[in-house]
Each structure stands twice: as structure tokens, then as C-alpha cells.
Amino acid sequence: MKKFFGFLLAICLVAMLVVTPIGVAAEGQDVDINMGEGVEFTPGDIDGDGNINLNDLVTIAQVQANWPGVGYVEAALDTDGSGTFELLDVNYLAQYLAGWNVVLNDVAYVA
């Protein structure tokens, strides 16, 4: 029950952040991830603070909604390992934070 409410809270938070610009963000928002060379990152640690928490969920939702001035680790955006950043990555991170049986991006942590 606690996991369900955690997930519900995460989804509500994402919905609040994305609801206004969803039409713009959903159109062609798939972005190929530039891993760079020697860039160390942890999948899901979107803000780069060393922890995966609700701050990362807020940040990834802001990036998906094209908010200006959001600081983030580009390589960490691909939470599902698809090679692109899309709305599904936001959902995947929310599921991970809610305690679902989700493994974040199982590709190498160092590009």
C-alpha cells in the first residue's frame, strides 16, 4: 500500500509539472543521448547529486517539459536504456522511486 501511494504521489507530481506544455513536449521530444567520452554518471541521478530521489523525478519532468535553465546530467536521462530520452523515461524513474521491480538503464555507467 505504501508503494502504491508513493507511486501515486510521483505520478501526480510529474503530471503537475508536465500538464501545461504536454502538447509541445510530446511532439518529437525523443532526443538521442550524447554519452560523451569518459563521462561518469548514474542512471536516474538526473541532477548529479549522487542520490536518486524525488528531486531527480522533478528534474527529469522539467527537462521533458523543456523548462529553461534546468541543470541535469544528460547521460542519466535515459533511465530505461533505450538510447533516447522520452516521456517513458520519466515514467520509468517514477516506477523505480515507487519501489517497483525496475532496474534503471542497465548499460555501462561510464561512457
The first five atom37 places (N, CA, C, CB, O) and aatype in JSON, in Angstrom:
{
  "aatype": [12, 11, 11, 13, 13, 7, 13, 10, 10, 0, 9, 4, 10, 19, 0, 12, 10, 19, 19, 16, 14, 9, 7, 19, 0, 0, 6, 7, 5, 3, 19, 3, 9, 2, 12, 7, 6, 7, 19, 6, 13, 16, 14, 7, 3, 9, 3, 7, 3, 7, 2, 9, 2, 10, 2, 3, 10, 19, 16, 9, 0, 5, 19, 5, 0, 2, 17, 14, 7, 19, 7, 18, 19, 6, 0, 0, 10, 3, 16, 3, 7, 15, 7, 16, 13, 6, 10, 10, 3, 19, 2, 18, 10, 0, 5, 18, 10, 0, 7, 17, 2, 19, 19, 10, 2, 3, 19, 0, 18, 19, 0],
  "atom_mask": [
    [1, 1, 1, 1, 1],
    [1, 1, 1, 1, 1],
    [1, 1, 1, 1, 1],
    [1, 1, 1, 1, 1],
    [1, 1, 1, 1, 1],
    [1, 1, 1, 0, 1],
    [1, 1, 1, 1, 1],
    [1, 1, 1, 1, 1],
    [1, 1, 1, 1, 1],
    [1, 1, 1, 1, 1],
    [1, 1, 1, 1, 1],
    [1, 1, 1, 1, 1],
    [1, 1, 1, 1, 1],
    [1, 1, 1, 1, 1],
    [1, 1, 1, 1, 1],
    [1, 1, 1, 1, 1],
    [1, 1, 1, 1, 1],
    [1, 1, 1, 1, 1],
    [1, 1, 1, 1, 1],
    [1, 1, 1, 1, 1],
    [1, 1, 1, 1, 1],
    [1, 1, 1, 1, 1],
    [1, 1, 1, 0, 1],
    [1, 1, 1, 1, 1],
    [1, 1, 1, 1, 1],
    [1, 1, 1, 1, 1],
    [1, 1, 1, 1, 1],
    [1, 1, 1, 0, 1],
    [1, 1, 1, 1, 1],
    [1, 1, 1, 1, 1],
    [1, 1, 1, 1, 1],
    [1, 1, 1, 1, 1],
    [1, 1, 1, 1, 1],
    [1, 1, 1, 1, 1],
    [1, 1, 1, 1, 1],
    [1, 1, 1, 0, 1],
    [1, 1, 1, 1, 1],
    [1, 1, 1, 0, 1],
    [1, 1, 1, 1, 1],
    [1, 1, 1, 1, 1],
    [1, 1, 1, 1, 1],
    [1, 1, 1, 1, 1],
    [1, 1, 1, 1, 1],
    [1, 1, 1, 0, 1],
    [1, 1, 1, 1, 1],
    [1, 1, 1, 1, 1],
    [1, 1, 1, 1, 1],
    [1, 1, 1, 0, 1],
    [1, 1, 1, 1, 1],
    [1, 1, 1, 0, 1],
    [1, 1, 1, 1, 1],
    [1, 1, 1, 1, 1],
    [1, 1, 1, 1, 1],
    [1, 1, 1, 1, 1],
    [1, 1, 1, 1, 1],
    [1, 1, 1, 1, 1],
    [1, 1, 1, 1, 1],
    [1, 1, 1, 1, 1],
    [1, 1, 1, 1, 1],
    [1, 1, 1, 1, 1],
    [1, 1, 1, 1, 1],
    [1, 1, 1, 1, 1],
    [1, 1, 1, 1, 1],
    [1, 1, 1, 1, 1],
    [1, 1, 1, 1, 1],
    [1, 1, 1, 1, 1],
    [1, 1, 1, 1, 1],
    [1, 1, 1, 1, 1],
    [1, 1, 1, 0, 1],
    [1, 1, 1, 1, 1],
    [1, 1, 1, 0, 1],
    [1, 1, 1, 1, 1],
    [1, 1, 1, 1, 1],
    [1, 1, 1, 1, 1],
    [1, 1, 1, 1, 1],
    [1, 1, 1, 1, 1],
    [1, 1, 1, 1, 1],
    [1, 1, 1, 1, 1],
    [1, 1, 1, 1, 1],
    [1, 1, 1, 1, 1],
    [1, 1, 1, 0, 1],
    [1, 1, 1, 1, 1],
    [1, 1, 1, 0, 1],
    [1, 1, 1, 1, 1],
    [1, 1, 1, 1, 1],
    [1, 1, 1, 1, 1],
    [1, 1, 1, 1, 1],
    [1, 1, 1, 1, 1],
    [1, 1, 1, 1, 1],
    [1, 1, 1, 1, 1],
    [1, 1, 1, 1, 1],
    [1, 1, 1, 1, 1],
    [1, 1, 1, 1, 1],
    [1, 1, 1, 1, 1],
    [1, 1, 1, 1, 1],
    [1, 1, 1, 1, 1],
    [1, 1, 1, 1, 1],
    [1, 1, 1, 1, 1],
    [1, 1, 1, 0, 1],
    [1, 1, 1, 1, 1],
    [1, 1, 1, 1, 1],
    [1, 1, 1, 1, 1],
    [1, 1, 1, 1, 1],
    [1, 1, 1, 1, 1],
    [1, 1, 1, 1, 1],
    [1, 1, 1, 1, 1],
    [1, 1, 1, 1, 1],
    [1, 1, 1, 1, 1],
    [1, 1, 1, 1, 1],
    [1, 1, 1, 1, 1],
    [1, 1, 1, 1, 1]
  ],
  "atom_positions": [
    [[0.82, -1.18, 0.0], [0.0, 0.0, 0.0], [0.88, 1.26, 0.0], [-0.94, -0.01, 1.2], [0.57, 2.23, -0.69]],
    [[1.96, 1.23, 0.78], [2.87, 2.37, 0.85], [3.51, 2.61, -0.51], [3.94, 2.13, 1.93], [3.68, 3.76, -0.92]],
    [[3.87, 1.54, -1.22], [4.46, 1.68, -2.55], [3.46, 2.31, -3.51], [4.93, 0.32, -3.08], [3.82, 3.15, -4.33]],
    [[2.21, 1.89, -3.4], [1.18, 2.43, -4.28], [1.03, 3.94, -4.08], [-0.16, 1.73, -4.02], [0.97, 4.69, -5.05]],
    [[0.97, 4.38, -2.83], [0.81, 5.8, -2.56], [2.05, 6.59, -2.98], [0.52, 6.03, -1.08], [1.95, 7.73, -3.44]],
    [[3.21, 5.98, -2.82], [4.44, 6.63, -3.29], [4.43, 6.82, -4.79], [0.0, 0.0, 0.0], [4.8, 7.87, -5.31]],
    [[3.99, 5.78, -5.49], [3.9, 5.86, -6.94], [2.86, 6.89, -7.37], [3.57, 4.5, -7.54], [3.08, 7.67, -8.29]],
    [[1.72, 6.88, -6.68], [0.65, 7.83, -6.99], [1.13, 9.26, -6.78], [-0.59, 7.54, -6.12], [0.84, 10.14, -7.59]],
    [[1.86, 9.5, -5.7], [2.41, 10.82, -5.44], [3.38, 11.24, -6.54], [3.12, 10.85, -4.08], [3.35, 12.37, -7.01]],
    [[4.23, 10.31, -6.96], [5.2, 10.61, -8.01], [4.49, 10.94, -9.32], [6.14, 9.43, -8.22], [4.89, 11.89, -10.0]],
    [[3.47, 10.2, -9.67], [2.74, 10.45, -10.9], [2.02, 11.8, -10.84], [1.72, 9.32, -11.16], [2.0, 12.54, -11.82]],
    [[1.44, 12.13, -9.69], [0.77, 13.42, -9.53], [1.76, 14.57, -9.67], [0.06, 13.5, -8.17], [1.46, 15.59, -10.28]],
    [[2.95, 14.39, -9.1], [3.98, 15.41, -9.19], [4.4, 15.62, -10.63], [5.19, 15.02, -8.33], [4.51, 16.76, -11.09]],
    [[4.64, 14.55, -11.34], [5.03, 14.65, -12.74], [3.91, 15.29, -13.55], [5.37, 13.26, -13.32], [4.17, 16.14, -14.4]],
    [[2.67, 14.9, -13.28], [1.53, 15.46, -14.01], [1.44, 16.97, -13.8], [0.22, 14.79, -13.58], [1.15, 17.71, -14.73]],
    [[1.69, 17.43, -12.58], [1.64, 18.86, -12.31], [2.7, 19.61, -13.1], [1.82, 19.12, -10.82], [2.45, 20.72, -13.58]],
    [[3.87, 19.02, -13.24], [4.96, 19.69, -13.93], [4.81, 19.66, -15.45], [6.27, 19.07, -13.54], [5.27, 20.57, -16.14]],
    [[4.17, 18.63, -15.96], [4.14, 18.42, -17.4], [2.82, 18.84, -18.03], [4.4, 16.98, -17.7], [2.77, 19.03, -19.24]],
    [[1.77, 19.0, -17.26], [0.43, 19.17, -17.8], [0.29, 20.35, -18.76], [-0.53, 19.34, -16.68], [-0.35, 20.19, -19.8]],
    [[0.86, 21.48, -18.48], [0.68, 22.64, -19.35], [1.39, 22.47, -20.7], [1.19, 23.88, -18.66], [0.75, 22.66, -21.74]],
    [[2.68, 22.13, -20.73], [3.34, 22.06, -22.03], [3.33, 20.67, -22.65], [4.75, 22.52, -21.9], [4.14, 20.39, -23.53]],
    [[2.42, 19.78, -22.22], [2.47, 18.39, -22.69], [2.36, 18.28, -24.2], [1.37, 17.58, -22.05], [3.01, 17.42, -24.79]],
    [[1.56, 19.12, -24.84], [1.43, 19.05, -26.28], [2.73, 19.34, -26.98], [0.0, 0.0, 0.0], [3.07, 18.68, -27.97]],
    [[3.46, 20.31, -26.49], [4.73, 20.67, -27.09], [5.77, 19.6, -26.81], [5.21, 22.02, -26.57], [6.51, 19.2, -27.7]],
    [[5.82, 19.13, -25.57], [6.84, 18.16, -25.18], [6.63, 16.82, -25.85], [6.85, 17.99, -23.68], [7.6, 16.13, -26.15]],
    [[5.39, 16.43, -26.08], [5.11, 15.13, -26.64], [5.42, 15.06, -28.13], [3.67, 14.77, -26.41], [5.65, 13.97, -28.65]],
    [[5.44, 16.18, -28.82], [5.7, 16.19, -30.25], [7.19, 16.14, -30.52], [5.09, 17.43, -30.9], [7.91, 17.11, -30.27]],
    [[7.68, 15.01, -31.02], [9.07, 14.9, -31.43], [10.07, 15.15, -30.34], [0.0, 0.0, 0.0], [11.14, 15.69, -30.61]],
    [[9.78, 14.78, -29.11], [10.66, 15.06, -27.98], [11.74, 13.99, -27.82], [9.86, 15.18, -26.71], [12.64, 14.16, -27.0]],
    [[11.67, 12.9, -28.58], [12.71, 11.88, -28.47], [14.05, 12.53, -28.79], [12.42, 10.67, -29.41], [14.21, 13.13, -29.86]],
    [[14.99, 12.4, -27.9], [16.3, 13.01, -28.08], [17.36, 11.93, -27.91], [16.53, 14.17, -27.07], [17.38, 11.23, -26.9]],
    [[18.24, 11.8, -28.9], [19.33, 10.85, -28.75], [20.26, 11.36, -27.65], [20.1, 10.66, -30.09], [20.56, 12.55, -27.57]],
    [[20.69, 10.42, -26.81], [21.55, 10.78, -25.68], [23.0, 10.8, -26.13], [21.35, 9.79, -24.52], [23.5, 9.84, -26.71]],
    [[23.68, 11.9, -25.85], [25.1, 12.03, -26.12], [25.86, 11.61, -24.87], [25.47, 13.49, -26.55], [25.93, 12.36, -23.9]],
    [[26.41, 10.41, -24.89], [27.09, 9.88, -23.71], [28.44, 10.57, -23.48], [27.29, 8.38, -23.86], [28.92, 10.58, -22.34]],
    [[29.04, 11.12, -24.49], [30.34, 11.75, -24.31], [31.4, 10.71, -24.03], [0.0, 0.0, 0.0], [31.11, 9.52, -23.94]],
    [[32.64, 11.15, -23.89], [33.71, 10.22, -23.58], [34.17, 10.45, -22.16], [34.89, 10.38, -24.58], [34.48, 11.58, -21.76]],
    [[34.22, 9.38, -21.38], [34.7, 9.46, -20.02], [33.76, 10.17, -19.06], [0.0, 0.0, 0.0], [34.17, 10.59, -17.99]],
    [[32.49, 10.3, -19.44], [31.51, 10.95, -18.57], [30.98, 9.92, -17.58], [30.35, 11.57, -19.4], [30.37, 8.93, -17.99]],
    [[31.21, 10.15, -16.3], [30.7, 9.24, -15.29], [29.31, 9.69, -14.87], [31.65, 9.17, -14.07], [29.07, 10.87, -14.63]],
    [[28.4, 8.72, -14.78], [27.04, 9.05, -14.39], [26.38, 7.83, -13.78], [26.22, 9.57, -15.59], [26.83, 6.7, -13.98]],
    [[25.33, 8.07, -13.05], [24.49, 7.01, -12.51], [23.12, 7.18, -13.13], [24.43, 7.06, -10.94], [22.49, 8.23, -12.97]],
    [[22.63, 6.16, -13.84], [21.3, 6.27, -14.44], [20.25, 6.63, -13.38], [20.91, 4.96, -15.15], [20.19, 6.01, -12.32]],
    [[19.45, 7.64, -13.66], [18.42, 8.07, -12.72], [18.85, 9.21, -11.83], [0.0, 0.0, 0.0], [18.0, 9.9, -11.26]],
    [[20.16, 9.44, -11.68], [20.64, 10.57, -10.89], [20.69, 11.79, -11.81], [22.05, 10.28, -10.24], [21.77, 12.23, -12.22]],
    [[19.54, 12.3, -12.11], [19.39, 13.34, -13.13], [20.07, 14.65, -12.73], [17.91, 13.6, -13.4], [20.65, 15.33, -13.57]],
    [[20.0, 15.0, -11.45], [20.6, 16.26, -11.01], [22.07, 16.11, -10.62], [19.81, 16.82, -9.84], [22.72, 17.11, -10.29]],
    [[22.59, 14.9, -10.64], [24.01, 14.68, -10.4], [24.48, 14.86, -8.98], [0.0, 0.0, 0.0], [25.66, 15.1, -8.74]],
    [[23.57, 14.75, -8.01], [23.94, 14.95, -6.6], [24.38, 13.67, -5.91], [22.79, 15.55, -5.85], [24.72, 13.69, -4.72]],
    [[24.39, 12.54, -6.63], [24.82, 11.28, -6.04], [23.7, 10.46, -5.45], [0.0, 0.0, 0.0], [23.94, 9.34, -4.99]],
    [[22.47, 10.98, -5.45], [21.31, 10.27, -4.92], [20.23, 10.19, -5.99], [20.77, 10.95, -3.64], [20.11, 11.09, -6.83]],
    [[19.45, 9.11, -5.95], [18.29, 9.0, -6.83], [17.06, 9.16, -5.94], [18.26, 7.63, -7.62], [16.76, 8.29, -5.13]],
    [[16.36, 10.3, -6.11], [15.23, 10.61, -5.25], [14.2, 11.46, -6.01], [15.7, 11.35, -3.97], [14.3, 11.62, -7.23]],
    [[13.22, 11.99, -5.29], [12.17, 12.79, -5.93], [12.71, 14.04, -6.62], [11.13, 13.17, -4.92], [12.1, 14.53, -7.57]],
    [[13.83, 14.56, -6.15], [14.44, 15.71, -6.84], [14.78, 15.35, -8.28], [15.7, 16.18, -6.09], [14.63, 16.17, -9.18]],
    [[15.23, 14.11, -8.48], [15.56, 13.67, -9.83], [14.3, 13.53, -10.68], [16.31, 12.33, -9.78], [14.31, 13.82, -11.88]],
    [[13.21, 13.08, -10.06], [11.95, 12.96, -10.79], [11.44, 14.34, -11.22], [10.9, 12.26, -9.92], [10.96, 14.5, -12.34]],
    [[11.56, 15.31, -10.34], [11.15, 16.67, -10.68], [12.03, 17.2, -11.82], [11.24, 17.6, -9.44], [11.52, 17.8, -12.77]],
    [[13.33, 16.99, -11.72], [14.26, 17.48, -12.73], [14.01, 16.85, -14.08], [15.69, 17.23, -12.3], [13.99, 17.55, -15.1]],
    [[13.81, 15.52, -14.12], [13.59, 14.85, -15.41], [12.26, 15.31, -16.03], [13.6, 13.31, -15.24], [12.15, 15.41, -17.25]],
    [[11.27, 15.58, -15.2], [9.99, 16.09, -15.71], [10.16, 17.5, -16.27], [8.91, 16.08, -14.6], [9.57, 17.84, -17.29]],
    [[10.97, 18.31, -15.61], [11.23, 19.66, -16.1], [11.98, 19.63, -17.43], [12.03, 20.46, -15.06], [11.69, 20.41, -18.33]],
    [[12.94, 18.73, -17.54], [13.69, 18.59, -18.8], [12.74, 18.14, -19.91], [14.86, 17.59, -18.64], [12.79, 18.67, -21.02]],
    [[11.88, 17.16, -19.61], [10.92, 16.67, -20.61], [9.97, 17.79, -21.05], [10.1, 15.49, -20.04], [9.57, 17.84, -22.21]],
    [[9.62, 18.69, -20.13], [8.71, 19.79, -20.43], [9.43, 21.0, -21.02], [7.96, 20.2, -19.18], [8.82, 22.05, -21.23]],
    [[10.73, 20.86, -21.28], [11.54, 21.93, -21.89], [11.62, 23.2, -21.05], [10.98, 22.27, -23.25], [11.61, 24.3, -21.59]],
    [[11.7, 23.05, -19.73], [11.88, 24.21, -18.87], [13.27, 24.79, -19.12], [11.68, 23.85, -17.36], [14.23, 24.04, -19.23]],
    [[13.38, 26.09, -19.19], [14.71, 26.69, -19.4], [15.51, 26.72, -18.1], [14.56, 28.12, -19.95], [14.95, 26.84, -17.01]],
    [[16.82, 26.61, -18.23], [17.71, 26.78, -17.09], [17.77, 25.62, -16.11], [0.0, 0.0, 0.0], [18.21, 25.8, -14.98]],
    [[17.32, 24.43, -16.52], [17.36, 23.27, -15.63], [18.72, 22.6, -15.77], [16.2, 22.27, -15.95], [19.13, 22.25, -16.87]],
    [[19.41, 22.42, -14.64], [20.69, 21.72, -14.65], [20.48, 20.22, -14.53], [0.0, 0.0, 0.0], [19.74, 19.77, -13.66]],
    [[21.13, 19.45, -15.41], [20.95, 17.99, -15.39], [22.14, 17.3, -16.04], [19.65, 17.59, -16.1], [22.92, 17.92, -16.77]],
    [[22.27, 16.0, -15.79], [23.29, 15.16, -16.4], [22.63, 14.47, -17.59], [23.88, 14.12, -15.37], [21.79, 13.59, -17.41]],
    [[23.01, 14.87, -18.79], [22.34, 14.39, -20.0], [22.36, 12.87, -20.11], [23.0, 14.99, -21.22], [21.34, 12.27, -20.46]],
    [[23.48, 12.22, -19.83], [23.58, 10.78, -19.98], [22.66, 10.03, -19.03], [25.0, 10.34, -19.77], [22.26, 8.9, -19.32]],
    [[22.31, 10.63, -17.9], [21.47, 9.98, -16.9], [19.99, 10.02, -17.26], [21.67, 10.62, -15.55], [19.18, 9.35, -16.61]],
    [[19.61, 10.8, -18.27], [18.2, 10.94, -18.65], [17.6, 9.65, -19.19], [18.06, 12.02, -19.7], [16.4, 9.41, -19.02]],
    [[18.41, 8.82, -19.82], [17.91, 7.58, -20.42], [17.79, 6.52, -19.33], [18.84, 7.09, -21.56], [18.69, 5.7, -19.15]],
    [[16.68, 6.53, -18.6], [16.52, 5.63, -17.46], [16.12, 4.22, -17.87], [15.49, 6.18, -16.52], [16.31, 3.28, -17.1]],
    [[15.56, 4.05, -19.08], [15.12, 2.72, -19.5], [16.1, 2.01, -20.43], [13.79, 2.82, -20.17], [15.85, 0.87, -20.82]],
    [[17.19, 2.66, -20.79], [18.22, 2.02, -21.6], [17.91, 1.95, -23.08], [0.0, 0.0, 0.0], [18.52, 1.15, -23.8]],
    [[16.97, 2.75, -23.56], [16.57, 2.71, -24.97], [17.52, 3.47, -25.88], [15.18, 3.26, -25.12], [17.48, 3.29, -27.1]],
    [[18.38, 4.31, -25.32], [19.29, 5.11, -26.12], [18.74, 6.49, -26.46], [0.0, 0.0, 0.0], [19.45, 7.31, -27.04]],
    [[17.48, 6.74, -26.09], [16.88, 8.05, -26.31], [16.19, 8.52, -25.04], [15.88, 8.01, -27.49], [15.87, 7.71, -24.17]],
    [[15.97, 9.81, -24.94], [15.23, 10.38, -23.81], [13.83, 10.7, -24.29], [15.93, 11.66, -23.25], [13.65, 11.45, -25.25]],
    [[12.84, 10.14, -23.62], [11.45, 10.34, -24.0], [10.59, 10.32, -22.74], [10.99, 9.25, -25.0], [11.1, 10.1, -21.64]],
    [[9.31, 10.55, -22.91], [8.4, 10.59, -21.77], [8.41, 9.28, -20.98], [6.99, 10.9, -22.25], [8.19, 9.3, -19.76]],
    [[8.66, 8.17, -21.63], [8.72, 6.88, -20.93], [9.82, 6.85, -19.88], [8.93, 5.75, -21.92], [9.69, 6.14, -18.88]],
    [[10.9, 7.59, -20.08], [11.98, 7.64, -19.11], [11.52, 8.28, -17.8], [13.17, 8.41, -19.67], [11.96, 7.88, -16.72]],
    [[10.64, 9.27, -17.89], [10.07, 9.9, -16.69], [9.25, 8.87, -15.92], [9.19, 11.15, -17.07], [9.37, 8.74, -14.71]],
    [[8.41, 8.15, -16.64], [7.57, 7.11, -16.03], [8.42, 6.02, -15.4], [6.62, 6.51, -17.08], [8.12, 5.55, -14.3]],
    [[9.47, 5.61, -16.08], [10.34, 4.55, -15.58], [11.0, 4.96, -14.26], [11.42, 4.21, -16.62], [11.1, 4.16, -13.33]],
    [[11.45, 6.22, -14.19], [12.06, 6.71, -12.95], [11.03, 6.77, -11.83], [12.69, 8.09, -13.17], [11.34, 6.45, -10.68]],
    [[9.8, 7.18, -12.14], [8.73, 7.22, -11.13], [8.45, 5.82, -10.6], [7.44, 7.83, -11.73], [8.25, 5.64, -9.4]],
    [[8.44, 4.83, -11.47], [8.21, 3.44, -11.04], [9.35, 2.98, -10.14], [8.08, 2.51, -12.26], [9.11, 2.31, -9.13]],
    [[10.58, 3.32, -10.5], [11.74, 2.95, -9.68], [11.63, 3.55, -8.28], [13.06, 3.41, -10.36], [11.85, 2.87, -7.28]],
    [[11.29, 4.83, -8.22], [11.18, 5.51, -6.92], [10.02, 4.98, -6.09], [11.02, 7.0, -7.13], [10.05, 5.06, -4.86]],
    [[9.0, 4.45, -6.75], [7.85, 3.89, -6.03], [8.13, 2.48, -5.53], [6.63, 3.89, -6.92], [7.28, 1.88, -4.88]],
    [[9.31, 1.95, -5.83], [9.68, 0.63, -5.33], [9.28, -0.53, -6.22], [0.0, 0.0, 0.0], [9.31, -1.68, -5.78]],
    [[8.91, -0.23, -7.47], [8.58, -1.3, -8.39], [9.86, -2.06, -8.73], [7.9, -0.74, -9.68], [10.97, -1.58, -8.5]],
    [[9.7, -3.24, -9.28], [10.85, -4.06, -9.65], [11.42, -3.55, -10.97], [10.45, -5.57, -9.77], [11.23, -4.16, -12.02]],
    [[12.11, -2.41, -10.9], [12.65, -1.73, -12.07], [14.15, -1.56, -11.89], [11.95, -0.36, -12.3], [14.61, -1.12, -10.84]],
    [[14.9, -1.91, -12.93], [16.34, -1.67, -12.92], [16.6, -0.53, -13.88], [17.16, -2.97, -13.32], [16.26, -0.61, -15.06]],
    [[17.21, 0.53, -13.38], [17.48, 1.68, -14.22], [18.6, 1.38, -15.21], [17.83, 2.9, -13.37], [19.62, 0.79, -14.84]],
    [[18.41, 1.79, -16.44], [19.38, 1.7, -17.54], [20.54, 0.76, -17.23], [19.92, 3.07, -17.87], [21.48, 1.13, -16.53]],
    [[20.47, -0.44, -17.76], [21.49, -1.43, -17.46], [22.69, -1.38, -18.39], [20.9, -2.8, -17.5], [23.46, -2.33, -18.46]],
    [[22.86, -0.27, -19.11], [24.09, -0.09, -19.91], [25.21, 0.36, -18.98], [23.87, 0.94, -21.07], [24.98, 0.64, -17.8]],
    [[26.4, 0.43, -19.51], [27.56, 0.81, -18.7], [27.36, 2.16, -18.05], [28.84, 0.83, -19.55], [26.78, 3.07, -18.65]],
    [[27.82, 2.29, -16.82], [27.67, 3.54, -16.09], [28.66, 4.6, -16.53], [27.81, 3.3, -14.61], [28.45, 5.78, -16.28]],
    [[29.74, 4.19, -17.17], [30.74, 5.13, -17.65], [30.78, 5.01, -19.16], [32.14, 4.87, -17.0], [31.04, 3.93, -19.7]],
    [[30.54, 6.11, -19.84], [30.54, 6.1, -21.31], [31.95, 6.26, -21.82], [29.64, 7.2, -21.88], [32.17, 6.27, -23.03]]
  ]
}
